[in-house]
XYZ file of C-alpha atoms in Angstrom:
480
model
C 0.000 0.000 0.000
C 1.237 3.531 -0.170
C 3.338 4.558 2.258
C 1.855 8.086 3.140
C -1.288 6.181 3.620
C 0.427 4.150 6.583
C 1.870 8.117 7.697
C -2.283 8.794 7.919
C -3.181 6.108 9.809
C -4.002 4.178 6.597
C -7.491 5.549 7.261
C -8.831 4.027 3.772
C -7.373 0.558 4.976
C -8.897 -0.253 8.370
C -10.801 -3.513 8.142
C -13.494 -4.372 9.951
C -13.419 -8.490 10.314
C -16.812 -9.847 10.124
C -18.840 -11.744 12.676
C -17.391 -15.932 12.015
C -20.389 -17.993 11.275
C -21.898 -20.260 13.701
C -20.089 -23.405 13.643
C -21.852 -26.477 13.144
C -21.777 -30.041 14.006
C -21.882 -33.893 12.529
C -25.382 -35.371 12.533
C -25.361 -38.364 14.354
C -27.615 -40.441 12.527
C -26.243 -38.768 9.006
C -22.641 -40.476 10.188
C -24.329 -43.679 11.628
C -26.248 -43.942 8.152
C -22.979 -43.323 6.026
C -21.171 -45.691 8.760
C -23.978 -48.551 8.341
C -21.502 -51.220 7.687
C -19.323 -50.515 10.548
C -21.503 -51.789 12.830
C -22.551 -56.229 13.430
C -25.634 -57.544 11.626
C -25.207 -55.061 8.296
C -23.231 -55.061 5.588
C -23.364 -52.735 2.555
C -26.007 -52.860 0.583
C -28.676 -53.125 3.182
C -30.623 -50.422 5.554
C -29.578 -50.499 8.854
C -30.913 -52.859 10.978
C -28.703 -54.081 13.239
C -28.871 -57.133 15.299
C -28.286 -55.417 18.476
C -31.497 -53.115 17.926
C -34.766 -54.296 19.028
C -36.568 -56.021 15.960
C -39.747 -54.583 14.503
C -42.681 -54.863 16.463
C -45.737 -56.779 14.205
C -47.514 -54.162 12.562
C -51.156 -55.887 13.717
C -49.976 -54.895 17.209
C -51.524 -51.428 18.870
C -49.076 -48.815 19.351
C -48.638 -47.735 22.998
C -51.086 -45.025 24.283
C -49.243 -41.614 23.061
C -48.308 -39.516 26.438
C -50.265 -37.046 27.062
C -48.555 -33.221 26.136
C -46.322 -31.751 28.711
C -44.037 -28.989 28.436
C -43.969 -24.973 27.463
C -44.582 -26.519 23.774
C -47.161 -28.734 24.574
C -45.104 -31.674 22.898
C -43.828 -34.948 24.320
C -40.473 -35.590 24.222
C -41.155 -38.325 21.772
C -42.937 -35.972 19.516
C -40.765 -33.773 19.874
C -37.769 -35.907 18.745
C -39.812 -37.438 16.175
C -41.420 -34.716 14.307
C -38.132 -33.328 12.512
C -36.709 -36.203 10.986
C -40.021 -38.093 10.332
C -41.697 -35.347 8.802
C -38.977 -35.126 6.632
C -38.533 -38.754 5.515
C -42.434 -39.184 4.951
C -42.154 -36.642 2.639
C -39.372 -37.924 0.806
C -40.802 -41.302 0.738
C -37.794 -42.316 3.238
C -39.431 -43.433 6.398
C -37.658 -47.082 6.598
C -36.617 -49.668 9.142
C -33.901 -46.664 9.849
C -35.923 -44.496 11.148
C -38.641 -47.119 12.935
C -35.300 -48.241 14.690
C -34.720 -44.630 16.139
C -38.341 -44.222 17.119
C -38.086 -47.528 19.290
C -35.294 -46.385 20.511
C -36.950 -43.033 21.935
C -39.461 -45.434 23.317
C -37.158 -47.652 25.366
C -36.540 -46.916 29.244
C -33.648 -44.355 30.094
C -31.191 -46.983 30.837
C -27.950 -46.957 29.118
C -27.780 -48.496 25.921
C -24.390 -50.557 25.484
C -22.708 -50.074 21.980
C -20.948 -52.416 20.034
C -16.889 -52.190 19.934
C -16.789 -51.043 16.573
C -19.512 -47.523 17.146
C -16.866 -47.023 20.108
C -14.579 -46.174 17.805
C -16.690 -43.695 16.199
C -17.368 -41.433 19.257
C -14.781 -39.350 18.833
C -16.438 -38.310 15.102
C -19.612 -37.715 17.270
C -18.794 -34.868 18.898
C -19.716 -31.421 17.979
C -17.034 -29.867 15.764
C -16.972 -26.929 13.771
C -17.666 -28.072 9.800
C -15.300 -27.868 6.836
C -17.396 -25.656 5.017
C -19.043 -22.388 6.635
C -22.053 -21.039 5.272
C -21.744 -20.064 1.664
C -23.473 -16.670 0.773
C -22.867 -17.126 -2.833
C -25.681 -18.590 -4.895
C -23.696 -21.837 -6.066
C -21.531 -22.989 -3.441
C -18.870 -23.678 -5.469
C -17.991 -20.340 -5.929
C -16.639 -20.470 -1.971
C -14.048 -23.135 -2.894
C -10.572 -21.845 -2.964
C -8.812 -20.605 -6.530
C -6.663 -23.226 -7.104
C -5.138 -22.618 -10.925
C -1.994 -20.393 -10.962
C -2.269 -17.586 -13.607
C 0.949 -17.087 -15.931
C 0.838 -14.077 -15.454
C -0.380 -12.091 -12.467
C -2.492 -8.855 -11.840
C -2.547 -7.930 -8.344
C -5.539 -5.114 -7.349
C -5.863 -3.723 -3.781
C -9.352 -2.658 -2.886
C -9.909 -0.525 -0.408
C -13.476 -0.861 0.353
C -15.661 1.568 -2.003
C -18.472 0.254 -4.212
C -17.118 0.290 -7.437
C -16.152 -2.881 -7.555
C -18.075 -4.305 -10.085
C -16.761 -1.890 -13.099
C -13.258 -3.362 -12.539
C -11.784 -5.221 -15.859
C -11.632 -8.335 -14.669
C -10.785 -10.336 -17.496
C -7.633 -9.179 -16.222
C -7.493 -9.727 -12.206
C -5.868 -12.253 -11.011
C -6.006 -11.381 -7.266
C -7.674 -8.586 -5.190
C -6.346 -7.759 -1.835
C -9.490 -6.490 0.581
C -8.267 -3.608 2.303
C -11.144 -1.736 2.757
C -14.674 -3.378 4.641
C -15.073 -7.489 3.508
C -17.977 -7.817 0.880
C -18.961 -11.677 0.550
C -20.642 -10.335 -2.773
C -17.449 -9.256 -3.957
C -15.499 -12.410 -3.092
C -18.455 -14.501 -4.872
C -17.839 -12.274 -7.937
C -14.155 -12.586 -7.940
C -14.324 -16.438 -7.549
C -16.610 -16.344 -10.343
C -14.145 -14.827 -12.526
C -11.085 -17.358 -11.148
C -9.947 -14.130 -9.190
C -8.277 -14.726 -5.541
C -9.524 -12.708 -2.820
C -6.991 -12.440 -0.185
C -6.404 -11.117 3.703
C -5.040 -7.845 4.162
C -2.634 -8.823 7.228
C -0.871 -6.575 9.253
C 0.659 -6.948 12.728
C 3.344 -4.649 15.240
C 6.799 -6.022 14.566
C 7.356 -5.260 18.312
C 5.093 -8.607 18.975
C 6.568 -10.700 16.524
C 9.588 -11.872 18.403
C 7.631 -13.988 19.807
C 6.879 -16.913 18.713
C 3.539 -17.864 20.967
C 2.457 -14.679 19.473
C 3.186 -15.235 15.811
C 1.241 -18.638 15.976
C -1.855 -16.712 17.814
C -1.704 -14.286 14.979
C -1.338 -17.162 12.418
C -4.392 -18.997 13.537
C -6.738 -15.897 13.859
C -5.459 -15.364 10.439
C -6.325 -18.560 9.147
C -9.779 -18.521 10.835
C -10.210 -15.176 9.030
C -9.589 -16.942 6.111
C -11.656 -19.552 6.111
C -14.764 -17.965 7.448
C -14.569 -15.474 4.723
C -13.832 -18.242 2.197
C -10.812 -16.289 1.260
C -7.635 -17.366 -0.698
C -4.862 -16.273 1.146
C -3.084 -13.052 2.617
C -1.092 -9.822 1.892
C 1.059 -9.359 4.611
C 1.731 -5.939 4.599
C 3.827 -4.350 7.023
C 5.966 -1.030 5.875
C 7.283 -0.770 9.857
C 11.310 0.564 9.961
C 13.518 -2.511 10.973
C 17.041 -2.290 11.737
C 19.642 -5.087 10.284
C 20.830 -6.243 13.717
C 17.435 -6.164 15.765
C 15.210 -9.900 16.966
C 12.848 -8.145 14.653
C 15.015 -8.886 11.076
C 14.913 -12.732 11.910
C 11.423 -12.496 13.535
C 9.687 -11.226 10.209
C 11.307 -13.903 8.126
C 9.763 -16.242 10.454
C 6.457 -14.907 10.389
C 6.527 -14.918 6.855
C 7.702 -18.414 6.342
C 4.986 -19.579 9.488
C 2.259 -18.147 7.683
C 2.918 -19.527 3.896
C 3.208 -23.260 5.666
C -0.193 -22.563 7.624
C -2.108 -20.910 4.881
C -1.008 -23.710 2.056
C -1.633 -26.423 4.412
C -4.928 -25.581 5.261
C -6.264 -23.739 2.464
C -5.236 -25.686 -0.879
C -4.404 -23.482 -3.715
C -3.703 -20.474 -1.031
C -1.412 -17.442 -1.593
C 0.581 -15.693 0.824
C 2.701 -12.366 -0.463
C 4.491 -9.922 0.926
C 4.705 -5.840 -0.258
C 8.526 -4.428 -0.589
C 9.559 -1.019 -0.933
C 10.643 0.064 -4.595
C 14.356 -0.626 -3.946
C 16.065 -3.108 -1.638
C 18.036 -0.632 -0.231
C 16.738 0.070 3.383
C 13.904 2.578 2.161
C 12.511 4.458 4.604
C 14.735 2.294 7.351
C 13.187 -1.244 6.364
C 16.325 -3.215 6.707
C 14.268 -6.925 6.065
C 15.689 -9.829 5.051
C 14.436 -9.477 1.472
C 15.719 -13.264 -0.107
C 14.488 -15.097 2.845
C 10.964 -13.598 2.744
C 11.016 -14.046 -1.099
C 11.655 -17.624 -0.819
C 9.763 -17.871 2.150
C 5.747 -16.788 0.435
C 4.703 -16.863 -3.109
C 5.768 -13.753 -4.175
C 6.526 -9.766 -3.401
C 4.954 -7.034 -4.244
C 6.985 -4.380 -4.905
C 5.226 -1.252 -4.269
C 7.245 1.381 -7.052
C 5.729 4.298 -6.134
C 6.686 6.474 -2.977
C 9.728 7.103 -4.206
C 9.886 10.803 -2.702
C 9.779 9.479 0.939
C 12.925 9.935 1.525
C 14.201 13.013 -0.413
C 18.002 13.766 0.331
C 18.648 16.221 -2.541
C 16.715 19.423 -2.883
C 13.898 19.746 -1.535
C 11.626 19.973 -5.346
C 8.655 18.507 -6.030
C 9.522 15.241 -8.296
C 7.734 12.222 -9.718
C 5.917 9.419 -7.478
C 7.633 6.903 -9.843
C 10.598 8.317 -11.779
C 11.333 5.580 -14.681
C 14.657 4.899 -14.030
C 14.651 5.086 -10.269
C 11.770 2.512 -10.620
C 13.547 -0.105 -13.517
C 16.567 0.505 -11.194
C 15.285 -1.011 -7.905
C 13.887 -4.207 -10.028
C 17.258 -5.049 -10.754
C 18.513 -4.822 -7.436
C 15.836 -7.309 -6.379
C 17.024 -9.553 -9.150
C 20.802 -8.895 -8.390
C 20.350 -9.987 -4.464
C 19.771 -13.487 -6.020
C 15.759 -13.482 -6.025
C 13.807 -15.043 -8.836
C 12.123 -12.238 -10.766
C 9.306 -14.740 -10.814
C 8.573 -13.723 -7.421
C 8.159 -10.068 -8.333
C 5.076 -8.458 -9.204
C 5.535 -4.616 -10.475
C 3.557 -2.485 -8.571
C 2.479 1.186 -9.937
C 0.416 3.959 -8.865
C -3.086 4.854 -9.776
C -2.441 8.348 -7.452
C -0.430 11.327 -7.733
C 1.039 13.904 -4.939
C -0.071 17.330 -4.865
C 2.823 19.762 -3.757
C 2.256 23.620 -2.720
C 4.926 25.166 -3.903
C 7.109 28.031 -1.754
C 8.340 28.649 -4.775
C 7.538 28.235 -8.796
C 10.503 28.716 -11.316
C 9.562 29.650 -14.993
C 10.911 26.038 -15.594
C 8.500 24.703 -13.509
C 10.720 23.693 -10.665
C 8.643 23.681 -7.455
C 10.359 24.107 -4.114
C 8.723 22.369 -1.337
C 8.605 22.758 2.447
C 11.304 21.163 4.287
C 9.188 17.428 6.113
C 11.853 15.278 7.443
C 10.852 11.455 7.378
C 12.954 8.872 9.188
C 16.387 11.006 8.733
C 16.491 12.415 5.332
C 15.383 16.285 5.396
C 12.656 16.068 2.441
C 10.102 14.245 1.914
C 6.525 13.602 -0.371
C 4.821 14.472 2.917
C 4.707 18.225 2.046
C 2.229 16.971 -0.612
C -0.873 14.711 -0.144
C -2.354 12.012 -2.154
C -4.501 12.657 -4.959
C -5.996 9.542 -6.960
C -6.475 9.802 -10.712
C -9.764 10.626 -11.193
C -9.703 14.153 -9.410
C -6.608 14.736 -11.384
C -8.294 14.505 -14.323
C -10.631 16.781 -13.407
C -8.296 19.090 -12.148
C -6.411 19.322 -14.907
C -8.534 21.113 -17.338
C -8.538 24.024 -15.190
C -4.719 24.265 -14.228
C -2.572 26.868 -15.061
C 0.003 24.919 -17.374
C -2.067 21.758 -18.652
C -0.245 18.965 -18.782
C 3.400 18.379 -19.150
C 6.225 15.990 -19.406
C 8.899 15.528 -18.274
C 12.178 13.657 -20.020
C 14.415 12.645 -17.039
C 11.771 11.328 -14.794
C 9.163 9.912 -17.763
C 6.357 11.221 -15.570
C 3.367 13.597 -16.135
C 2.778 17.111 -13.853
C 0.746 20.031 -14.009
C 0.461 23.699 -12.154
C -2.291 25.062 -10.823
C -3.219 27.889 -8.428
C -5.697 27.257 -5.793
C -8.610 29.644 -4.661
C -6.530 31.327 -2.260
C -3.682 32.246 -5.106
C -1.653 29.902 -3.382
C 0.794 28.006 -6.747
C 0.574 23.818 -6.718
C 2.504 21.069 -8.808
C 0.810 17.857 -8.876
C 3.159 14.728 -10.756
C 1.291 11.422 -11.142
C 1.342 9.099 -13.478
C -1.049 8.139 -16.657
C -1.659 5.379 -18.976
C 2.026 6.412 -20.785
C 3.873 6.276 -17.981
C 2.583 2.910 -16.879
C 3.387 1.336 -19.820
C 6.476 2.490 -20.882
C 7.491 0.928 -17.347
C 5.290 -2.240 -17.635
C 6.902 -2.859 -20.793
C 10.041 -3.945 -19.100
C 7.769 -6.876 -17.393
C 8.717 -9.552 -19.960
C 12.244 -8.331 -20.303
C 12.852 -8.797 -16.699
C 10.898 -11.865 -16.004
C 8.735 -10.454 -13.947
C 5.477 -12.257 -12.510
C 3.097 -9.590 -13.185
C 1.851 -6.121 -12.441
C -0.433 -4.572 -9.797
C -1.503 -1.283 -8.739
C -2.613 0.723 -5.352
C -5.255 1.326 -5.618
C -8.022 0.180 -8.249
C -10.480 2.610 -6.882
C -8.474 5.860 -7.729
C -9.991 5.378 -11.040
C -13.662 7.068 -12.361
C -16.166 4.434 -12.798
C -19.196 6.948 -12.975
C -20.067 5.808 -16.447
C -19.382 9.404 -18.670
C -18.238 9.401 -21.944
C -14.953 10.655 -21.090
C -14.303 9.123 -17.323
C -14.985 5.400 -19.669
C -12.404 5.990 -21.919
C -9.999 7.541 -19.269
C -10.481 4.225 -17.193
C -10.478 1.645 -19.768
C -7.046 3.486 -21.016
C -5.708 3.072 -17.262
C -6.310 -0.595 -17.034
C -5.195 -1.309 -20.819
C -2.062 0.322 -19.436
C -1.357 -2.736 -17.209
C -0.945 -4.990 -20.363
C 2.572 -5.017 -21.335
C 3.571 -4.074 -24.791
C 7.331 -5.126 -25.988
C 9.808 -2.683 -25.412
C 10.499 0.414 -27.724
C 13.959 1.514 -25.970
């Protein structure tokens, strides 16, 4: 995710987990039915009608008088037992020497009934324990069985809770991270496109050193998960780590914990794990970068933020500069990790600077925010996504530019107060000309934060705009 966002409290990514189902139990006679042959005097083939039951009593016999009603519900006990199941066979046409056998049963004194050796066995499987499946919400239940095929290549969307939804292009989506409020209608869509839906997990490193606490975490995880009929989890952390600290070990472990947990108990799950643009300690996130790679299924490497740490002057620049961007990929890929376990990760935002200064080259000085030792920093600017910049843009002062070095888009504006603004963000050219270098890389796939920066209102123009943003993620062979 953006890193400003985690500055702001990420206050577009707090999820609210919802209520687990109810869990649910084995029916006893279901299991004795399926079980039939386990037990003397059957064998399969035959209803059950073992030879330790009471036999049948002749049908020319009268029943015994029925008790007379007792109770808040004015049922017997007997009734009350029966009524369920017997209703139920009747009307399937199922009422057999099964079902006579429980109601004699219900009729016998309350004196303990011995069981045979082999149903002894079986009481373990009797009791109460929660069920494999949770209650499906989608309208085939199949659609709440994990993704299981692995795409060849990978397009990784964060959602962070809004309603548009629906209007993403997903014959592309491969995955969608929930970062925003879980929508079961959501994960039944996604599933019905083959689309993961995965966790959005997040956790203090100051905890993590432990390792009572990293199972806990696991497990409520996992629970998460399943509930949710979810395919896996995002672990994203972004917290400042130092090379020699019990936390650079600890997150590898965590990591490595989770992927075993998740792909044991979820089959087809996915575990990944979101990297700063460049291996090099950004923003003081000294992690152990080729043991989490090979420890989950892949990174992804979040190229944008790449003014959070500005040590040079203090000038408005681009969220993704090209070659600062391409450059970082290879330093992932020079520290020995498989660029198959890299997914490119762009921005769908831009940062809007006020500017204590404007050159007639359009050089905008910015206020002096320090952030975690280097004197600059993109927090003298805020987020904007790209459908107010596009808005925006037909009223600015300059329209909008380009810029050679960086490969990035900008415009000026002045605000109602006179005050000067530069806002650089990046636009279907800019994507591509750096998704382009996907293939010659190696790279897994692409993904972007976030896929609700984009105008799904419907317009004429806002259409085009957003179907040009997501064609953008399709990498085209390289023209450099």
């Amino acid at each position: 995710m953006s890193t400003q966002a985690t500055r702001e409290t990420r206050r577009v990514t707090n999820t609210r987990e919802s209520q687990l189902p109810v869990e649910q139990g084995f029916s006893v006679g279901r299991l004795l039915g399926v079980q039939h042959w386990l037990i003397p005097g059957t064998r399969p083939g035959r209803p059950l009608t073992p030879s330790w039951l009471p036999a049948r009593p002749c049908p020319h016999l009268p029943r015994p008088p029925r008790p007379a009603p007792r109770g808040p519900r004015g049922k017997s006990s007997r009734a009350r037992q029966e009524e369920p199941t017997s209703v139920a066979r009747r009307s399937a046409g199922m009422a057999g020497p099964q079902l006579r056998g429980r109601r004699l049963l219900a009729r016998r004194p309350p004196l303990p009934l011995p069981l045979p050796p082999p149903l002894l066995l079986l009481l373990p499987l009797l009791t109460p324990v929660p069920a494999a499946g949770n209650h499906c919400p989608c309208r085939e239940p199949a659609l709440c069985l994990p993704i299981r095929q692995r795409p060849d290549f990978e397009v990784f969307v964060f959602h962070v809770g809004q309603k548009t939804w629906k209007s993403y292009d997903w014959t592309q989506i491969t995955t969608v991270a929930v970062f925003g409020r879980y929508n079961s209608e959501l994960m039944c869509h996604a599933h019905s496109k083959g689309a993961r839906v995965v966790l959005k997990g997040d956790v203090s490193l100051k905890k993590i050193t432990d390792p009572t606490f990293r199972a806990s975490w696991i497990a409520e995880k996992l629970k998460l998960a399943k509930a949710q009929h979810m395919d896996g989890i995002n672990i994203d952390i972004e917290q400042e780590v130092t090379c020699s600290s019990p936390e650079y070990d600890a997150l590898t472990a965590l990591v490595k914990e989770t992927t075993d947990a998740f792909h044991h108990e979820i089959e087809g799950s996915q575990v990944t794990f979101d990297v700063a643009w460049s291996p090099k300690n950004i923003d003081g996130r000294c992690y152990n970068y080729t043991g989490i790679a090979d420890a989950c299924d892949f990174l992804f490497v979040m190229s944008y933020d790449e003014q959070s740490q500005v040590w040079s002057e203090c000038i408005a620049a681009a969220n993704a500069p090209f070659n600062q961007t391409l450059t970082g990929y290879r330093d992932y890929i020079k520290m020995g990790i498989n660029p198959k376990k890299l997914v490119m990760g762009v921005p769908w935002y831009g940062y809007d600077y006020t500017c204590l200064n404007l050159s007639e080259s359009h050089v905008c000085t910015i206020a002096k925010v320090p952030f975690r030792g280097a004197p600059c920093s993109d927090a003298a600017g805020h987020q904007v996504p790209y459908k107010v910049i596009m808005k925006e843009i037909h009223s600015s002062i300059s329209g909008s530019q380009w810029d050679e070095d960086q490969q990035a888009p900008y415009y000026n504006y002045k605000d109602p107060s006179g005050q000067l603004h530069q806002v650089w963000y990046d636009n279907p050219r800019s994507i591509s000309l750096k998704a382009e270098h996907i293939p010659q890389y190696g790279l897994r796939g692409i993904g972007m934060w976030n896929a609700d920066c984009l105008d799904y209102s419907g317009g004429a123009v806002a259409k085009q705009q957003t179907e040009e943003m997501w064609k953008a993620l399709k990498p085209k062979p390289a023209q450099r």
